[in-house]
Amino acid sequence: MTTVRGTIRSTNTITADGHADDQSTARARAVDGLDLSGYDVVQTNTLSSTAAGNITVRAAARSTEFRPHEAPGPKYDAALAAYLQSIPDGWISLGITVGA
């Protein structure tokens, strides 16, 4: 019997937009618009900018939720397939180890 063990991470993300006449203020407002409990900011993008200074920035944050995951099988191939198939929707595998 082989067991594949690993860690999975939630793929849940949240976004918020910030508007201002300058880039740094728009970015700060976008980040301030996020509820970062359980999230880390991963990206900020300028969505629009005009010569008059109307700037819109979108901030995106990714969930920091991780959890262990494992699946057994008679051999490695079967255990790996079971591991991958049993990852819930909205989660990704970050890596695996194999144990007997």
Coordinates of C-alpha atoms in Angstrom, one line a residue:
M1 CA 0.0 0.0 0.0
T2 CA 1.3 3.5 -0.9
T3 CA 0.0 6.8 0.5
V4 CA 0.5 10.1 -1.3
R5 CA 0.5 13.1 1.1
G6 CA 0.6 16.7 0.4
T7 CA -0.6 20.2 1.1
I8 CA -3.5 21.9 -0.7
R9 CA -4.2 25.6 -0.9
S10 CA -7.5 27.4 -1.5
T11 CA -7.7 29.2 -4.8
N12 CA -10.3 31.7 -3.5
T13 CA -9.5 35.3 -4.4
I14 CA -11.1 38.7 -3.6
T15 CA -10.7 42.0 -5.4
A16 CA -11.4 45.7 -4.7
D17 CA -11.1 48.8 -6.8
G18 CA -9.7 52.2 -5.7
H19 CA -10.1 55.5 -7.4
A20 CA -8.0 58.7 -7.0
D21 CA -6.2 61.4 -8.8
D22 CA -2.8 59.8 -8.2
Q23 CA -1.5 56.2 -8.5
S24 CA -0.3 55.7 -4.9
T25 CA -3.6 56.9 -3.4
A26 CA -5.7 54.8 -5.8
R27 CA -3.6 51.7 -4.9
A28 CA -3.9 52.4 -1.2
R29 CA -7.7 52.7 -1.5
A30 CA -7.9 49.5 -3.5
V31 CA -5.9 47.6 -0.8
D32 CA -7.9 49.3 2.0
G33 CA -11.1 48.0 0.3
L34 CA -10.1 44.4 0.8
D35 CA -11.0 42.4 4.0
L36 CA -7.6 40.8 4.4
S37 CA -8.6 38.4 7.2
G38 CA -7.2 35.2 5.8
Y39 CA -5.9 36.8 2.6
D40 CA -2.7 38.2 1.3
V41 CA -2.5 40.9 -1.4
V42 CA -0.9 39.3 -4.5
Q43 CA -1.4 41.9 -7.2
T44 CA -2.4 45.5 -8.0
N45 CA -3.2 46.6 -11.5
T46 CA -4.1 50.0 -13.0
L47 CA -7.4 49.5 -14.8
S48 CA -7.7 53.0 -16.2
S49 CA -5.9 56.3 -16.1
T50 CA -6.6 59.7 -17.8
A51 CA -4.6 62.8 -18.2
A52 CA -7.0 64.5 -15.8
G53 CA -5.8 62.1 -13.1
N54 CA -8.8 59.8 -12.9
I55 CA -7.0 56.6 -11.9
T56 CA -8.6 53.2 -11.1
V57 CA -6.5 50.5 -9.5
R58 CA -7.7 46.9 -8.8
A59 CA -6.1 45.0 -5.9
A60 CA -6.4 41.2 -5.7
A61 CA -5.8 39.0 -2.7
R62 CA -5.5 35.2 -2.4
S63 CA -6.6 33.1 0.4
T64 CA -4.0 31.9 2.9
E65 CA -5.9 28.8 3.8
F66 CA -3.8 25.6 3.6
R67 CA -4.6 22.1 4.7
P68 CA -3.0 18.6 4.5
H69 CA -4.4 16.1 2.0
E70 CA -3.7 12.4 1.4
A71 CA -4.9 9.4 -0.5
P72 CA -3.9 5.7 -0.4
G73 CA -3.6 3.2 -3.3
P74 CA -2.1 -0.2 -3.9
K75 CA 0.7 1.3 -5.9
Y76 CA 2.1 4.8 -6.5
D77 CA 0.1 5.4 -9.8
A78 CA -3.2 4.6 -8.1
A79 CA -2.4 6.6 -5.0
L80 CA -1.4 9.6 -7.0
A81 CA -4.6 9.4 -9.1
A82 CA -6.7 9.1 -6.0
Y83 CA -4.9 12.1 -4.5
L84 CA -5.4 14.3 -7.5
Q85 CA -9.0 13.2 -8.0
S86 CA -9.9 13.9 -4.4
I87 CA -8.7 17.5 -4.3
P88 CA -11.9 19.6 -3.8
D89 CA -12.9 22.2 -6.3
G90 CA -11.4 25.5 -5.5
W91 CA -8.2 24.0 -4.2
I92 CA -4.8 23.2 -5.7
S93 CA -2.0 20.9 -4.7
L94 CA 1.3 22.5 -3.6
G95 CA 3.4 19.4 -3.5
I96 CA 3.4 15.8 -2.5
T97 CA 5.4 13.2 -0.7
V98 CA 5.1 9.4 -1.0
G99 CA 5.0 7.0 1.9
A100 CA 4.6 3.3 2.2

